[in-house]
Short mmCIF file of C-alpha atoms and ligand atoms in Angstrom, two decimals:
data_model
loop_
_atom_site.label_atom_id
_atom_site.label_comp_id
_atom_site.label_asym_id
_atom_site.label_seq_id
_atom_site.Cartn_x
_atom_site.Cartn_y
_atom_site.Cartn_z
CA MET A 9 12.03 87.18 90.29
CA ALA A 10 10.80 85.71 87.05
CA GLY A 11 11.71 82.06 86.15
CA TRP A 12 13.92 83.07 83.06
CA ALA A 13 16.04 85.11 85.42
CA ARG A 14 17.10 82.10 87.27
CA VAL A 15 19.73 79.35 86.46
CA ARG A 16 20.68 76.11 88.19
CA ASP A 17 24.18 75.91 89.63
CA TRP A 18 26.30 72.82 89.62
CA THR A 19 24.59 71.50 92.74
CA GLY A 20 21.24 71.87 90.92
CA ARG A 21 20.35 74.80 93.20
CA ALA A 22 18.29 77.56 91.56
CA LEU A 23 20.37 80.74 91.43
CA ARG A 24 19.47 84.37 90.43
CA LEU A 25 20.95 84.75 86.93
CA THR A 26 22.88 87.86 87.85
CA ARG A 27 24.67 86.03 90.69
CA SER A 28 25.80 83.15 88.71
CA LEU A 29 29.56 83.15 88.09
CA ARG A 30 28.93 82.31 84.32
CA PHE A 31 26.68 85.25 83.79
CA ARG A 32 29.20 87.69 85.48
CA LEU A 33 32.12 86.21 83.36
CA THR A 34 30.16 86.66 80.24
CA LEU A 35 29.07 90.07 81.17
CA THR A 36 32.68 91.20 81.85
CA TYR A 37 33.67 89.72 78.46
CA VAL A 38 30.96 91.36 76.57
CA LEU A 39 31.60 94.81 78.32
CA PHE A 40 35.16 94.46 77.59
CA PHE A 41 34.69 93.65 74.05
CA SER A 42 32.13 96.49 73.50
CA LEU A 43 34.33 99.06 75.09
CA LEU A 44 37.28 97.75 72.75
CA LEU A 45 34.92 98.08 69.67
CA ALA A 46 33.72 101.57 70.69
CA PHE A 47 37.45 102.57 71.24
CA VAL A 48 38.43 101.28 67.79
CA GLY A 49 35.61 103.32 66.24
CA VAL A 50 36.43 106.37 68.21
CA LEU A 51 40.06 106.02 67.14
CA PHE A 52 39.44 104.93 63.58
CA TYR A 53 36.83 107.61 62.60
CA PRO A 54 39.29 110.63 62.90
CA LEU A 55 42.03 108.62 61.40
CA LEU A 56 40.20 107.80 58.34
CA ARG A 57 38.87 111.28 58.18
CA SER A 58 42.31 112.92 58.38
CA ILE A 59 43.72 110.56 55.63
CA MET A 60 40.85 111.42 53.27
CA TYR A 61 41.39 115.16 53.83
CA GLU A 62 45.13 114.88 53.55
CA GLN A 63 44.53 113.50 49.96
CA VAL A 64 42.13 116.40 49.28
CA ASP A 65 44.57 118.85 50.67
CA GLU A 66 47.31 117.47 48.37
CA THR A 67 45.18 117.83 45.34
CA LEU A 68 44.29 121.41 46.48
CA ASP A 69 48.01 122.26 46.72
CA GLU A 70 48.59 121.00 43.20
CA GLU A 71 45.74 122.99 41.96
CA TRP A 72 46.93 126.16 44.04
CA ASP A 73 50.51 125.72 42.39
CA ALA A 74 48.96 125.35 38.97
CA ALA A 75 46.85 128.56 39.35
CA ARG A 76 49.95 130.37 40.59
CA GLY A 77 51.70 129.10 37.44
CA TYR A 78 49.06 130.53 35.05
CA LEU A 79 48.48 133.68 36.63
CA HIS A 80 50.51 136.69 35.75
CA TYR A 81 50.47 140.27 36.57
CA GLU A 82 50.76 142.40 33.63
CA LYS A 83 50.82 146.15 33.44
CA TYR A 84 46.95 146.39 33.36
CA GLY A 85 46.65 144.00 36.19
CA TRP A 86 46.33 140.19 36.76
CA ASP A 87 45.50 137.69 33.97
CA TRP A 88 45.39 134.01 33.16
CA LEU A 89 47.97 133.22 30.62
CA PRO A 90 47.71 129.59 29.63
CA ASP A 91 49.41 128.33 26.44
CA PRO A 92 46.92 129.26 23.66
CA TYR A 93 47.89 126.09 21.60
CA ASP A 94 47.60 123.60 24.74
CA SER A 95 44.09 122.42 25.13
CA ASP A 96 44.97 120.71 28.35
CA GLU A 97 46.01 124.02 29.89
CA GLN A 98 43.06 125.89 28.57
CA LEU A 99 40.86 123.21 30.21
CA THR A 100 42.67 123.33 33.50
CA VAL A 101 42.45 127.19 33.55
CA ARG A 102 38.74 126.97 33.01
CA ARG A 103 38.35 124.46 35.81
CA LEU A 104 40.57 126.71 38.06
CA LYS A 105 38.38 129.81 37.31
CA ASP A 106 35.35 127.75 38.87
CA VAL A 107 37.11 127.46 42.32
CA PHE A 108 39.26 130.26 42.51
CA MET A 109 39.49 133.67 44.32
CA LEU A 110 42.06 136.38 44.57
CA ALA A 111 42.06 139.24 46.94
CA ASP A 112 44.52 142.21 47.07
CA SER A 113 46.58 143.09 50.30
CA ASN A 114 43.56 145.15 51.65
CA GLY A 115 41.43 142.09 51.67
CA LYS A 116 39.38 143.29 48.69
CA PRO A 117 38.38 140.45 46.23
CA ILE A 118 39.53 141.23 42.80
CA ASN A 119 36.83 141.05 40.11
CA THR A 120 38.08 142.28 36.72
CA ASP A 121 37.25 141.33 33.25
CA GLN A 122 40.21 138.77 33.31
CA ILE A 123 40.05 137.71 36.92
CA ALA A 124 36.76 137.05 38.84
CA VAL A 125 35.98 135.59 42.13
CA ALA A 126 34.26 131.91 41.35
CA GLU A 127 30.54 131.67 41.67
CA ILE A 128 30.91 129.23 44.43
CA TYR A 129 32.19 131.65 46.91
CA ARG A 130 28.88 133.38 46.79
CA SER A 131 27.61 130.26 48.42
CA ILE A 132 30.20 129.33 50.75
CA GLY A 133 30.84 133.04 51.69
CA ILE A 134 33.98 135.23 51.43
CA GLU A 135 35.72 136.50 54.48
CA SER A 136 35.65 140.17 55.34
CA PRO A 137 38.35 142.32 54.05
CA ALA A 138 39.63 142.56 57.79
CA GLU A 139 39.66 138.75 58.10
CA ILE A 140 41.47 138.41 54.71
CA ARG A 141 44.17 140.88 55.89
CA GLY A 142 44.68 139.02 59.20
CA ARG A 143 44.97 135.83 57.22
CA LEU A 144 47.38 137.36 54.88
CA GLN A 145 49.54 138.34 57.87
CA ARG A 146 49.57 134.63 59.08
CA LEU A 147 50.02 133.22 55.60
CA LEU A 148 53.05 135.21 54.97
CA ARG A 149 54.68 133.14 57.85
CA SER A 150 52.98 129.72 57.59
CA LYS A 151 52.90 129.33 53.76
CA GLN A 152 49.26 127.73 53.49
CA GLU A 153 46.07 127.32 55.30
CA TYR A 154 43.19 124.84 55.08
CA GLU A 155 39.57 125.03 56.28
CA THR A 156 36.28 123.51 55.77
CA ARG A 157 33.16 125.58 55.08
CA HIS A 158 29.63 124.47 54.06
CA ASP A 159 27.53 126.15 51.07
CA GLU A 160 23.96 127.02 51.55
CA ASP A 161 22.81 123.46 50.79
CA GLY A 162 25.29 122.12 53.53
CA ILE A 163 27.66 120.64 51.13
CA PRO A 164 31.07 120.80 52.60
CA TYR A 165 33.97 122.49 50.75
CA ARG A 166 37.75 122.40 51.55
CA ILE A 167 39.49 125.78 50.92
CA ARG A 168 43.19 126.02 50.55
CA SER A 169 44.51 129.56 50.80
CA GLY A 170 47.96 131.08 50.49
CA ALA A 171 49.99 134.31 49.81
CA LEU A 172 50.94 135.40 46.38
CA LYS A 173 54.00 137.44 46.23
CA LEU A 174 55.24 139.40 43.31
CA ALA A 175 58.98 139.58 43.15
CA ASP A 176 59.72 142.91 41.59
CA LYS A 177 57.42 145.62 40.85
CA VAL A 178 54.49 145.30 43.41
CA GLN A 179 55.75 144.55 46.94
CA ARG A 180 52.21 143.89 48.61
CA PRO A 181 51.12 140.19 48.65
CA TYR A 182 47.95 138.89 47.45
CA TYR A 183 45.57 136.44 48.81
CA MET A 184 44.56 133.42 46.74
CA ALA A 185 42.28 130.51 47.60
CA ILE A 186 41.23 127.46 45.81
CA CYS A 187 38.20 125.34 47.06
CA ARG A 188 37.03 121.86 46.38
CA SER A 189 33.99 119.83 47.49
CA VAL A 190 34.53 117.05 49.98
CA ALA A 191 30.95 115.83 49.71
CA VAL A 192 32.18 112.47 48.38
CA GLU A 193 34.62 111.97 51.11
CA GLU A 194 32.00 112.85 53.78
CA ARG A 195 29.60 110.61 52.21
CA THR A 196 32.07 107.63 52.22
CA LEU A 197 32.90 108.52 55.99
CA GLN A 198 29.09 108.55 56.74
CA GLY A 199 28.65 105.29 55.01
CA ILE A 200 31.33 103.64 57.00
CA THR A 201 30.00 105.04 60.14
CA THR A 202 26.50 103.82 59.44
CA LEU A 203 27.71 100.37 58.47
CA TYR A 204 29.99 100.09 61.54
CA LEU A 205 27.14 101.19 63.99
CA ARG A 206 24.78 98.54 62.26
CA VAL A 207 27.43 95.83 62.62
CA LEU A 208 28.32 96.71 66.23
CA PRO A 209 25.17 95.32 67.95
CA LEU A 210 25.40 92.18 65.84
CA LEU A 211 29.23 91.66 67.01
CA ILE A 212 28.13 92.45 70.55
CA GLY A 213 25.43 89.91 70.36
CA LEU A 214 27.69 87.30 68.75
CA SER A 215 30.36 87.89 71.32
CA SER A 216 27.65 87.33 74.17
CA VAL A 217 26.74 84.02 72.78
CA TRP A 218 30.46 83.13 72.46
CA GLY A 219 31.22 84.40 75.98
CA TRP A 220 28.36 82.37 77.45
CA PHE A 221 29.42 79.23 75.72
CA MET A 222 33.20 79.63 76.72
CA ALA A 223 32.32 80.60 80.31
CA GLY A 224 30.16 77.51 80.40
CA ARG A 225 33.03 75.40 79.13
CA ALA A 226 35.63 76.88 81.40
CA LEU A 227 33.57 76.20 84.46
CA ARG A 228 32.53 72.63 83.66
CA PRO A 229 35.63 71.24 85.65
CA VAL A 230 34.65 73.38 88.67
CA ASN A 231 31.16 71.77 88.15
CA SER A 232 32.74 68.36 88.59
CA VAL A 233 34.74 69.47 91.67
CA ALA A 234 31.44 70.68 93.34
CA GLN A 235 29.60 67.45 92.34
CA ALA A 236 32.37 65.31 93.74
CA ALA A 237 32.41 67.49 97.11
CA GLN A 238 28.78 66.89 97.24
CA ARG A 239 29.02 63.17 97.07
CA ILE A 240 31.68 63.19 99.83
CA SER A 241 30.42 62.17 103.34
CA GLY A 242 32.02 60.81 106.35
CA SER A 243 31.82 57.21 105.12
CA ASN A 244 32.79 58.04 101.63
CA LEU A 245 36.01 59.90 101.70
CA SER A 246 37.80 57.88 98.93
CA ILE A 247 36.23 60.06 96.15
CA ARG A 248 38.98 61.76 94.03
CA ILE A 249 38.34 63.98 91.06
CA PRO A 250 40.47 62.68 87.94
CA SER A 251 43.04 65.19 86.67
CA ARG A 252 42.18 66.51 83.15
CA GLY A 253 45.85 66.46 82.17
CA ALA A 254 45.60 70.05 81.01
CA GLY A 255 48.24 71.46 83.57
CA ASP A 256 46.12 74.53 84.11
CA GLU A 257 44.79 76.36 87.09
CA LEU A 258 41.80 73.99 87.24
CA ASP A 259 44.02 70.92 87.17
CA HIS A 260 45.91 72.69 89.98
CA LEU A 261 42.40 73.06 91.71
CA ILE A 262 41.66 69.49 91.27
CA ALA A 263 45.22 68.51 92.62
CA THR A 264 44.73 70.80 95.78
CA PHE A 265 41.34 69.41 96.28
CA ASN A 266 42.59 65.66 96.12
CA GLY A 267 45.27 66.31 98.48
CA MET A 268 42.82 68.08 100.83
CA MET A 269 40.74 64.88 100.62
CA ASP A 270 43.88 62.75 101.55
CA ARG A 271 44.75 64.75 104.59
CA ILE A 272 40.94 64.75 105.68
CA GLY A 273 40.76 60.85 105.00
CA THR A 274 43.93 60.47 107.23
CA SER A 275 42.67 62.76 110.03
CA PHE A 276 39.18 60.98 109.82
CA GLU A 277 40.86 57.58 109.89
CA LYS A 278 42.80 58.84 113.01
CA ILE A 279 39.90 60.10 114.81
CA ARG A 280 37.94 56.86 114.09
CA GLN A 281 41.02 54.85 115.37
CA PHE A 282 41.19 57.13 118.33
CA SER A 283 37.45 56.87 119.33
CA THR A 284 37.81 53.07 119.01
CA ASP A 285 40.88 53.15 121.29
CA VAL A 286 39.42 55.36 123.90
CA SER A 287 36.12 53.45 124.07
CA HIS A 288 38.16 50.21 124.42
CA GLU A 289 40.59 51.79 127.06
CA LEU A 290 37.68 53.07 129.00
CA ARG A 291 35.51 50.06 128.71
CA THR A 292 38.25 47.59 129.90
CA PRO A 293 38.80 49.00 133.38
CA LEU A 294 35.04 49.98 133.72
CA THR A 295 34.17 46.23 133.04
CA VAL A 296 36.81 45.06 135.48
CA ILE A 297 35.68 47.54 138.22
CA ARG A 298 32.17 46.43 137.78
CA GLY A 299 33.00 42.61 137.95
CA GLN A 300 35.17 43.13 140.98
CA LEU A 301 32.38 45.22 142.81
CA GLU A 302 29.59 42.79 141.77
CA VAL A 303 31.68 39.80 143.01
CA ALA A 304 32.51 41.62 146.38
CA LEU A 305 28.82 42.34 146.82
CA LEU A 306 27.83 38.77 146.38
CA SER A 307 30.50 36.71 147.89
CA ALA A 308 32.56 38.94 150.26
CA ARG A 309 32.36 37.76 153.82
CA SER A 310 34.88 39.81 155.74
CA GLU A 311 35.98 43.41 155.82
CA GLU A 312 39.35 42.13 154.50
CA GLN A 313 37.69 40.86 151.32
CA TYR A 314 35.76 44.23 150.99
CA ARG A 315 38.79 46.13 151.43
CA GLU A 316 40.62 44.02 148.59
CA ALA A 317 37.84 44.46 146.08
CA VAL A 318 37.74 48.25 146.70
CA GLN A 319 41.55 48.32 146.46
CA ALA A 320 41.61 46.67 143.23
CA ALA A 321 38.71 48.86 141.90
CA LEU A 322 40.73 51.83 142.93
CA GLU A 323 43.56 50.81 141.05
CA ASP A 324 41.47 50.49 137.68
CA VAL A 325 39.97 53.93 138.58
CA GLU A 326 43.40 55.27 138.75
CA ARG A 327 44.03 53.99 135.23
CA LEU A 328 40.82 55.38 134.06
CA SER A 329 41.78 58.84 135.44
CA HIS A 330 45.17 58.50 133.74
CA ILE A 331 43.51 58.17 130.51
CA VAL A 332 41.12 61.11 131.01
CA ARG A 333 44.12 63.34 132.18
CA ALA A 334 45.96 62.27 129.00
CA LEU A 335 43.09 63.28 126.83
CA LEU A 336 42.58 66.68 128.62
CA LEU A 337 46.31 67.32 128.26
CA LEU A 338 46.22 66.63 124.63
CA SER A 339 43.30 69.09 124.07
CA GLN A 340 45.19 71.68 126.18
CA SER A 341 48.43 71.42 124.13
CA GLU A 342 46.50 71.50 121.00
CA THR A 343 44.76 74.64 121.73
CA GLY A 344 47.78 76.34 123.08
CA GLN A 345 46.30 76.39 126.65
CA LEU A 346 49.21 74.53 128.13
CA VAL A 347 51.58 77.16 129.18
CA LEU A 348 55.10 76.05 130.34
CA GLN A 349 56.21 77.11 133.81
CA LYS A 350 59.89 77.44 133.35
CA THR A 351 62.23 77.35 136.45
CA GLU A 352 66.02 76.40 136.72
CA LEU A 353 66.40 72.67 136.87
CA ASP A 354 69.16 70.15 137.08
CA LEU A 355 68.51 67.56 134.45
CA ALA A 356 70.95 65.13 135.82
CA ALA A 357 69.23 64.94 139.26
CA MET A 358 65.82 64.76 137.75
CA THR A 359 66.93 61.71 135.47
CA HIS A 360 68.53 60.07 138.49
CA ASP A 361 65.30 60.20 140.47
CA LEU A 362 63.04 59.10 137.70
CA VAL A 363 65.33 56.07 136.82
CA GLU A 364 65.24 55.13 140.55
CA GLU A 365 61.37 55.24 140.40
CA PHE A 366 61.24 52.76 137.53
CA ARG A 367 63.97 50.42 139.11
CA VAL A 368 61.40 48.21 140.75
CA SER A 369 59.34 47.64 137.87
CA ALA A 370 62.35 46.97 135.71
CA GLU A 371 63.47 44.47 138.35
CA GLU A 372 60.06 42.91 138.34
CA LYS A 373 60.30 42.64 134.61
CA HIS A 374 63.89 41.26 134.69
CA VAL A 375 65.18 44.03 132.54
CA ARG A 376 68.63 45.66 133.34
CA LEU A 377 68.24 49.43 133.92
CA THR A 378 71.55 51.13 133.84
CA VAL A 379 72.41 54.91 133.92
CA ASP A 380 75.32 57.14 132.95
CA LEU A 381 74.79 60.77 134.12
CA SER A 382 77.09 63.87 133.80
CA GLU A 383 77.78 65.46 137.09
CA THR A 384 75.14 68.28 136.85
CA CYS A 385 73.05 69.47 133.94
CA PRO A 386 71.55 72.90 134.58
CA LEU A 387 68.65 73.71 132.43
CA THR A 388 65.67 76.20 132.18
CA GLY A 389 62.41 74.07 131.79
CA ASP A 390 59.10 73.09 133.00
CA ARG A 391 59.66 70.54 135.80
CA ILE A 392 56.43 68.80 135.22
CA GLN A 393 56.68 68.48 131.60
CA ILE A 394 60.37 67.43 131.67
CA GLU A 395 59.35 64.71 134.10
CA ARG A 396 56.64 63.59 131.76
CA LEU A 397 59.25 63.45 128.85
CA LEU A 398 61.54 61.25 131.07
CA SER A 399 58.83 59.05 132.27
CA ASN A 400 57.19 58.45 128.78
CA LEU A 401 60.65 57.51 127.28
CA LEU A 402 61.60 55.25 130.10
CA SER A 403 58.11 53.51 130.33
CA ASN A 404 58.12 52.87 126.65
CA ALA A 405 61.51 51.38 126.85
CA LEU A 406 60.60 49.03 129.65
CA LYS A 407 57.19 48.32 128.06
CA TYR A 408 58.77 47.19 124.65
CA THR A 409 61.70 45.34 126.09
CA PRO A 410 61.21 41.65 126.84
CA GLU A 411 62.52 39.71 129.91
CA GLY A 412 66.29 39.38 130.04
CA GLY A 413 66.88 42.66 127.96
CA SER A 414 68.27 45.93 129.16
CA VAL A 415 67.55 49.70 129.15
CA HIS A 416 70.52 52.23 129.26
CA VAL A 417 69.93 56.02 130.00
CA ARG A 418 72.73 58.43 129.37
CA LEU A 419 72.97 62.21 129.80
CA SER A 420 75.70 64.26 128.80
CA ARG A 421 76.27 67.87 128.58
CA GLU A 422 78.07 69.46 125.48
CA PRO A 423 79.42 72.88 125.99
CA GLY A 424 78.77 75.38 123.28
CA ILE A 425 80.83 78.27 122.17
CA ALA A 426 80.29 81.50 124.13
CA GLY A 427 78.02 83.86 122.34
CA ILE A 428 77.72 81.59 119.12
CA GLU A 429 76.35 78.17 120.18
CA PRO A 430 74.48 77.61 123.39
CA ALA A 431 75.38 74.37 125.45
CA THR A 432 73.13 71.53 124.92
CA ALA A 433 71.89 68.57 127.15
CA ARG A 434 71.80 65.27 125.32
CA LEU A 435 69.67 62.59 126.78
CA THR A 436 69.66 59.09 125.26
CA VAL A 437 67.28 56.28 126.18
CA GLU A 438 68.32 52.96 124.63
CA ASP A 439 66.81 49.68 124.86
CA THR A 440 67.22 46.08 123.57
CA GLY A 441 63.49 45.71 122.91
CA VAL A 442 61.35 44.70 119.90
CA GLY A 443 62.30 47.78 118.02
CA ILE A 444 60.08 49.77 115.39
CA PRO A 445 59.83 48.86 111.85
CA ALA A 446 61.15 51.40 109.50
CA GLU A 447 57.94 52.24 107.73
CA HIS A 448 56.41 53.32 111.13
CA LEU A 449 59.45 55.39 112.36
CA GLN A 450 58.30 58.60 110.73
CA HIS A 451 54.80 58.45 112.32
CA ILE A 452 55.47 57.39 115.92
CA PHE A 453 55.46 61.13 116.99
CA ASP A 454 52.14 61.65 115.48
CA ARG A 455 49.11 61.93 117.72
CA PHE A 456 47.22 58.42 118.20
CA TYR A 457 49.85 56.61 116.30
CA LYS A 458 50.45 53.11 117.35
CA VAL A 459 52.71 50.54 115.59
CA PRO A 460 50.03 47.81 115.17
CA SER A 461 51.35 44.61 116.45
CA ALA A 462 54.12 45.82 118.89
CA ASP A 463 51.74 47.19 121.47
CA PRO A 464 51.24 44.61 124.20
CA GLU A 465 49.36 46.84 126.44
CA LYS A 466 47.68 48.88 123.97
CA GLY A 467 48.44 52.42 124.77
CA LEU A 468 46.72 55.41 123.36
CA GLY A 469 49.51 56.34 121.07
CA LEU A 470 49.77 59.67 122.74
CA GLY A 471 53.03 59.26 124.68
CA LEU A 472 55.46 60.15 122.07
CA SER A 473 53.44 63.00 120.65
CA PHE A 474 53.59 64.70 124.00
CA VAL A 475 57.42 63.93 124.17
CA ALA A 476 57.77 65.67 120.93
CA TRP A 477 55.47 68.50 121.87
CA ILE A 478 57.49 68.99 125.20
CA VAL A 479 60.91 68.94 123.35
CA LYS A 480 59.59 71.44 120.75
CA ALA A 481 58.22 73.84 123.44
CA HIS A 482 61.60 73.84 125.15
CA GLY A 483 63.39 74.64 121.82
CA GLY A 484 65.06 71.22 121.55
CA ALA A 485 64.97 68.15 119.14
CA ILE A 486 64.33 64.43 119.30
CA ASP A 487 65.60 61.85 117.05
CA VAL A 488 64.96 57.90 117.01
CA GLN A 489 66.97 55.04 115.63
CA SER A 490 65.53 51.58 115.65
CA ARG A 491 65.85 48.01 114.33
CA VAL A 492 63.38 45.45 114.74
CA ASN A 493 64.35 42.81 117.29
CA GLU A 494 67.35 44.59 118.17
CA GLY A 495 66.20 47.68 120.09
CA SER A 496 65.57 51.41 119.79
CA ARG A 497 67.49 54.62 120.76
CA PHE A 498 65.69 57.82 121.48
CA THR A 499 68.00 60.92 121.71
CA VAL A 500 66.84 64.20 123.02
CA THR A 501 68.72 67.52 122.76
CA LEU A 502 67.71 70.42 124.74
CA PRO A 503 69.38 73.92 125.13
CA ALA A 504 71.12 73.65 128.33
CA GLY A 505 72.29 76.19 130.80
CA VAL A 506 70.23 78.59 132.86
CA ALA A 507 68.73 81.27 130.61
CA SER A 508 66.61 84.32 131.56
CA LEU A 509 63.35 83.03 132.61
CA THR A 510 60.42 83.40 130.37
CA THR A 511 57.06 81.86 130.18
CA ALA A 512 56.92 80.10 126.71
CA GLU A 513 54.00 78.58 124.91
CA ALA A 514 54.21 75.79 122.48
P1 ADP B 726 51.75 54.45 123.64
O1 ADP B 726 51.37 55.47 124.64
O2 ADP B 726 50.64 53.86 122.92
O3 ADP B 726 52.99 53.57 123.93
P2 ADP B 726 53.59 56.17 122.23
O4 ADP B 726 53.13 57.33 121.50
O5 ADP B 726 54.43 56.27 123.39
O6 ADP B 726 52.27 55.45 122.40
O7 ADP B 726 54.32 55.25 121.18
C1 ADP B 726 53.84 55.01 119.85
C2 ADP B 726 54.31 53.82 119.27
O8 ADP B 726 55.68 53.67 119.27
C3 ADP B 726 53.94 52.57 120.13
O9 ADP B 726 52.71 52.00 119.63
C4 ADP B 726 55.22 51.58 120.07
O10 ADP B 726 54.89 50.59 119.04
C5 ADP B 726 56.30 52.43 119.41
N1 ADP B 726 57.37 52.60 120.51
C6 ADP B 726 57.48 53.73 121.38
N2 ADP B 726 58.58 53.41 122.06
C7 ADP B 726 59.14 52.31 121.65
C8 ADP B 726 60.24 51.45 122.05
N3 ADP B 726 60.99 51.98 123.08
N4 ADP B 726 60.54 50.30 121.45
C9 ADP B 726 59.67 49.78 120.55
N5 ADP B 726 58.57 50.53 120.04
C10 ADP B 726 58.29 51.83 120.70
#
């Protein structure tokens, strides 16, 4: 491809001219404009022609009427009878004689001493008697006819014909025609057409230049979007394109782009934070395990000491595998691979069992753990996930409640209205812990989100996002109320009752 046929796009890349958006926009514009001009020409030409011919026809009508006025049928035949004292009339009749012809009802042209077919008809031709007879028949119904014929030199003539009826003596109609050259009109039309055809390429050329300029101008903001997008990299996500304040589609594009950059920035920040947390979480137990094993190797004397070291290392390995499990679970729930295995459960019994499991650690921490359960609370759900939900809420409550505080778990069943509203199970986990600052409340269910300072054990920030996912997957809702240094209350509502069992996905 030749050099001229290439342009540079906004990223500076060489682009085939025909592929550039600017070229295609211009081409579309020019094509449309040319079609419009051609259409105007095609429409305008016959219109102009018919207007000109209408004027000619009007003049012919007047002349035809005048000829009829001056013609008289005397006993010896037809004759012109202008006022002998009126020179104007004499002149008019002389002119009419040059463009006039009369034929009888048999179609035979009348050529007497008084009435003669004008010279010009020899050149533009006289219809055959049969044709004249046929035309007379039509003219008796339609009053007048017009046609255009050319003489031997190609000069166009307009001919107006009509039937001449004599009221009394002679009943048969006569055929009378008056003609007039329309050479001037045709020349004018020709001139206008030539001028239009000459100006047309000029107009198209000008429109191409204008189109190219306008397309370039319109695409300039797209250019800046592309350039900004090019400058963006993982470490430079703060770039935003300033709005032009025009409120048009391109400003909308810029706003959408900036919004997208905000979201990408947030996701990037989360992922960066997550990688730091994960590596930190994994490094701590690994360092501890390594230290324990090294110390054991160097200083352990008895089997008992080895056993203790291995035992301690095993606990940290357990912690490691917990983190890895959480990460795996996260990716499964995100990709929709985690499918709920729903069975009939009693939420009251499950809550009771789990609270009992946490009782020991609550006592160790000197936190009062109380529970208030309804008799039974039947529910259709995934046992493992519901246990995970309870255990996450309980462990958080204990984790963020200092010594001397209390955690209260309540479960109630609210009966629905048969056929209208299903029964619901309402589970509340309330603590008198550190609470969550208001600005963080709306984010705590987000993945990897942690309230910065209130996290003594440095969790992964995944627990509550799992809780929210499990609640959603069971068709329920979760709500949180919290005050700093006073405590938090998490309320989960789940559809209760035993429904027909289906395997649901998140
Ligand atoms: P993690 O597993 O790190 O605890 P979560 O998703 O369970 O993460 O919780 C997210 C954040 O919510 C935590 O960083 C913590 O600050 C806050 N949080 C959760 N539960 C409580 C609670 N009962 N009291 C105070 N803060 C809480």
